[in-house]
Short mmCIF file of C-alpha atoms in Angstrom, two decimals:
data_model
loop_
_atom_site.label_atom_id
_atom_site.label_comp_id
_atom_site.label_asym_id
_atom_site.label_seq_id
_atom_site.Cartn_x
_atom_site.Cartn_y
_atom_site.Cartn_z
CA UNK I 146 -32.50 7.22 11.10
CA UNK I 147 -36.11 8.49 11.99
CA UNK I 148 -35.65 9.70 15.46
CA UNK I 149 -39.37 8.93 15.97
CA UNK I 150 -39.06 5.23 15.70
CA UNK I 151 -41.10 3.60 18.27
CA UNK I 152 -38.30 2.32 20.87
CA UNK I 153 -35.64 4.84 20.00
CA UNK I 154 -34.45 6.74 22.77
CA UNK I 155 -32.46 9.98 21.79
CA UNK I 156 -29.22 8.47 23.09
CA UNK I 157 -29.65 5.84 20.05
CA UNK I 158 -30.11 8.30 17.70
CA UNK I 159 -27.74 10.06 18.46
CA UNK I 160 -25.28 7.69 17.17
CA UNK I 161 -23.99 6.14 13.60
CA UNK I 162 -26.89 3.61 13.96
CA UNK I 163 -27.29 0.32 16.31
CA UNK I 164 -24.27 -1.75 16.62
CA UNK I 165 -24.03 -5.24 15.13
CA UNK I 166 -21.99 -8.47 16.40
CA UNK I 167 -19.03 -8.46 13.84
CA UNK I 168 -19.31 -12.35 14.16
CA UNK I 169 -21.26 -12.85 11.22
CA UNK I 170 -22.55 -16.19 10.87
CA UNK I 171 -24.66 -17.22 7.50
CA UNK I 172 -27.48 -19.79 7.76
CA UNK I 173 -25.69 -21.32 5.27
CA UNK I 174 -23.44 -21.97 7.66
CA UNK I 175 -25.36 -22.86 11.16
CA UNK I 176 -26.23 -26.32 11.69
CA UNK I 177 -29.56 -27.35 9.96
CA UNK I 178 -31.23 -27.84 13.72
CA UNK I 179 -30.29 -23.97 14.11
CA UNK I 180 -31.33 -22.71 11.11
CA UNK I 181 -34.81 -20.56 11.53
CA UNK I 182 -37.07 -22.51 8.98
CA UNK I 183 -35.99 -25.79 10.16
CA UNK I 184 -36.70 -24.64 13.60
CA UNK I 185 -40.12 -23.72 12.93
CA UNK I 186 -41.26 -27.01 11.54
CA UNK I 187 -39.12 -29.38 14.02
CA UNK I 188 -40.35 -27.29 17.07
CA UNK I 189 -43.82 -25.01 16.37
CA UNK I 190 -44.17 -21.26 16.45
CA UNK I 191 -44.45 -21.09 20.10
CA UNK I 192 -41.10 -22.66 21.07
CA UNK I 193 -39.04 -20.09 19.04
CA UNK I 194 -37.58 -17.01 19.42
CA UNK I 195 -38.97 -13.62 18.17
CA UNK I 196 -36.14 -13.21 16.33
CA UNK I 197 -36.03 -16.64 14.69
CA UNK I 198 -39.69 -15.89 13.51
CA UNK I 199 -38.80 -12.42 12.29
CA UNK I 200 -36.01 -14.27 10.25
CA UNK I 201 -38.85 -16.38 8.71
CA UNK I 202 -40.65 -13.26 7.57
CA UNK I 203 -37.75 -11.61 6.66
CA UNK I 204 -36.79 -14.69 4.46
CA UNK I 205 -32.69 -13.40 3.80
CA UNK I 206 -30.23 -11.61 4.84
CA UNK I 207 -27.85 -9.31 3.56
CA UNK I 208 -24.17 -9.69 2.90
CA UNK I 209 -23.36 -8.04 6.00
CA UNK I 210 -25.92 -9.79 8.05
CA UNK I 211 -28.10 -13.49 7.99
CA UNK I 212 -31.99 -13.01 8.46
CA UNK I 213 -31.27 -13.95 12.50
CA UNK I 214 -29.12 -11.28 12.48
CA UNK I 215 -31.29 -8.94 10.67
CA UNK I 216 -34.15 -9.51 13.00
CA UNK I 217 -32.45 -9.41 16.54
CA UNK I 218 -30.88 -5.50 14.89
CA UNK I 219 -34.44 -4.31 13.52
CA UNK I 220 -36.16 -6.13 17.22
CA UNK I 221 -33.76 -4.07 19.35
CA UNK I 222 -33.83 -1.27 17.03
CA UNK I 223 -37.29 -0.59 17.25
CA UNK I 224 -38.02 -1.51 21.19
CA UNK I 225 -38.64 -5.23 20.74
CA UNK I 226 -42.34 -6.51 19.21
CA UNK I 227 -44.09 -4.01 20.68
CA UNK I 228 -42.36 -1.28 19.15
CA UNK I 229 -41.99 -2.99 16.01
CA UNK I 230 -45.60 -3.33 15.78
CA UNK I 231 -46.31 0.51 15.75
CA UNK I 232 -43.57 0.73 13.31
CA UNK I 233 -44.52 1.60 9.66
CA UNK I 234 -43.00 0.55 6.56
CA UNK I 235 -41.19 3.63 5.75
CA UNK I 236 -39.77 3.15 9.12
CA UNK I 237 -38.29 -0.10 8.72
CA UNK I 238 -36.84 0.62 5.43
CA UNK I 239 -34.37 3.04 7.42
CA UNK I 240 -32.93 0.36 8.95
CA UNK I 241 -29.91 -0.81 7.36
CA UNK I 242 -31.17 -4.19 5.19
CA UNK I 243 -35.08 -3.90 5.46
CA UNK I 244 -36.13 -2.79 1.97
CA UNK I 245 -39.61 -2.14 0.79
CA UNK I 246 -40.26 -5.87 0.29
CA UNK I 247 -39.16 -7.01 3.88
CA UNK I 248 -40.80 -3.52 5.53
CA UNK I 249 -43.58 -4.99 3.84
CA UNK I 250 -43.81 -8.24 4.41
CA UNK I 251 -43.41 -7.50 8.40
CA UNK I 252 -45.92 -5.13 8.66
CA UNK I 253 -48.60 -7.13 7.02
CA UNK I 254 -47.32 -10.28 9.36
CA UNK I 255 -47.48 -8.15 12.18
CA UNK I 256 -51.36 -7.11 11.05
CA UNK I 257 -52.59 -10.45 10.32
CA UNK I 258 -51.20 -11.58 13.87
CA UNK I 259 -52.95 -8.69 15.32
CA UNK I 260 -56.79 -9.49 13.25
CA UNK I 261 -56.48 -12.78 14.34
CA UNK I 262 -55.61 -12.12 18.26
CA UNK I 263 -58.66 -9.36 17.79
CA UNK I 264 -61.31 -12.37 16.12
CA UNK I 265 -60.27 -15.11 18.92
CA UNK I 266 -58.81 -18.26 18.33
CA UNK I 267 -60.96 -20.95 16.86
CA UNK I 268 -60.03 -23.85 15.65
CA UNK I 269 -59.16 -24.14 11.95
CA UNK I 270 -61.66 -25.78 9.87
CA UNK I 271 -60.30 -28.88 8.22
CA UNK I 272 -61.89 -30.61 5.02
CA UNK I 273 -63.54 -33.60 5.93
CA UNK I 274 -63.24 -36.54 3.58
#
């Protein structure tokens, strides 16, 4: 692991890596009102969880690990959003099931979020007609 990830202190890198819940449970699996997607269109954005957004981004999981999963490791892995916002791609790929595509994917999420904090928010324009 990169002991400079943002959020790392040395005691966690001192170690075989963060530790996961062996209670693995697949979306698959949860009950549709649990599952991250569903969440996001029953309830908005701003209701949820970071790590049930992160698990939108991060689309799957891994064998090992569903996309909740996978996000609450790489959130308390890297110090929670804050951390994971200074985070760069080659330093989310050392976490165990982020790949270039998912490293990827976050860090351009995390960027647009950021531009659009930075421009203000006004309202979307809609088509008329």
């Amino acid at each position: 692991m990169d002991n400079n990830m943002p959020g790392r202190t040395p005691e966690t890198t001192e170690t075989a890596g963060p530790q996961v819940d062996t209670a693995h449970t697949a979306i698959a699996d949860m009950e549709p009102s649990d599952r991250p997607r569903e969440r996001l269109v029953a309830l908005g954005a701003e209701r949820m969880r970071d790590a049930e957004l992160l698990a939108v981004v991060i689309g799957s999981g891994t064998p090992a690990l569903s996309s909740v999963e996978l996000a609450r490791l790489v959130l308390k892995t890297t110090g929670g959003l804050p951390g994971l916002a200074r985070c760069t791609p080659a330093q989310l790929q050392a976490l165990p099931g982020v790949g270039q595509a998912v490293a990827l994917r976050i860090v351009a999420s995390l960027a647009l979020g950021s531009r659009a904090a930075a421009r203000g928010r006004a309202a979307p324009k809609v088509p008329e007609g």
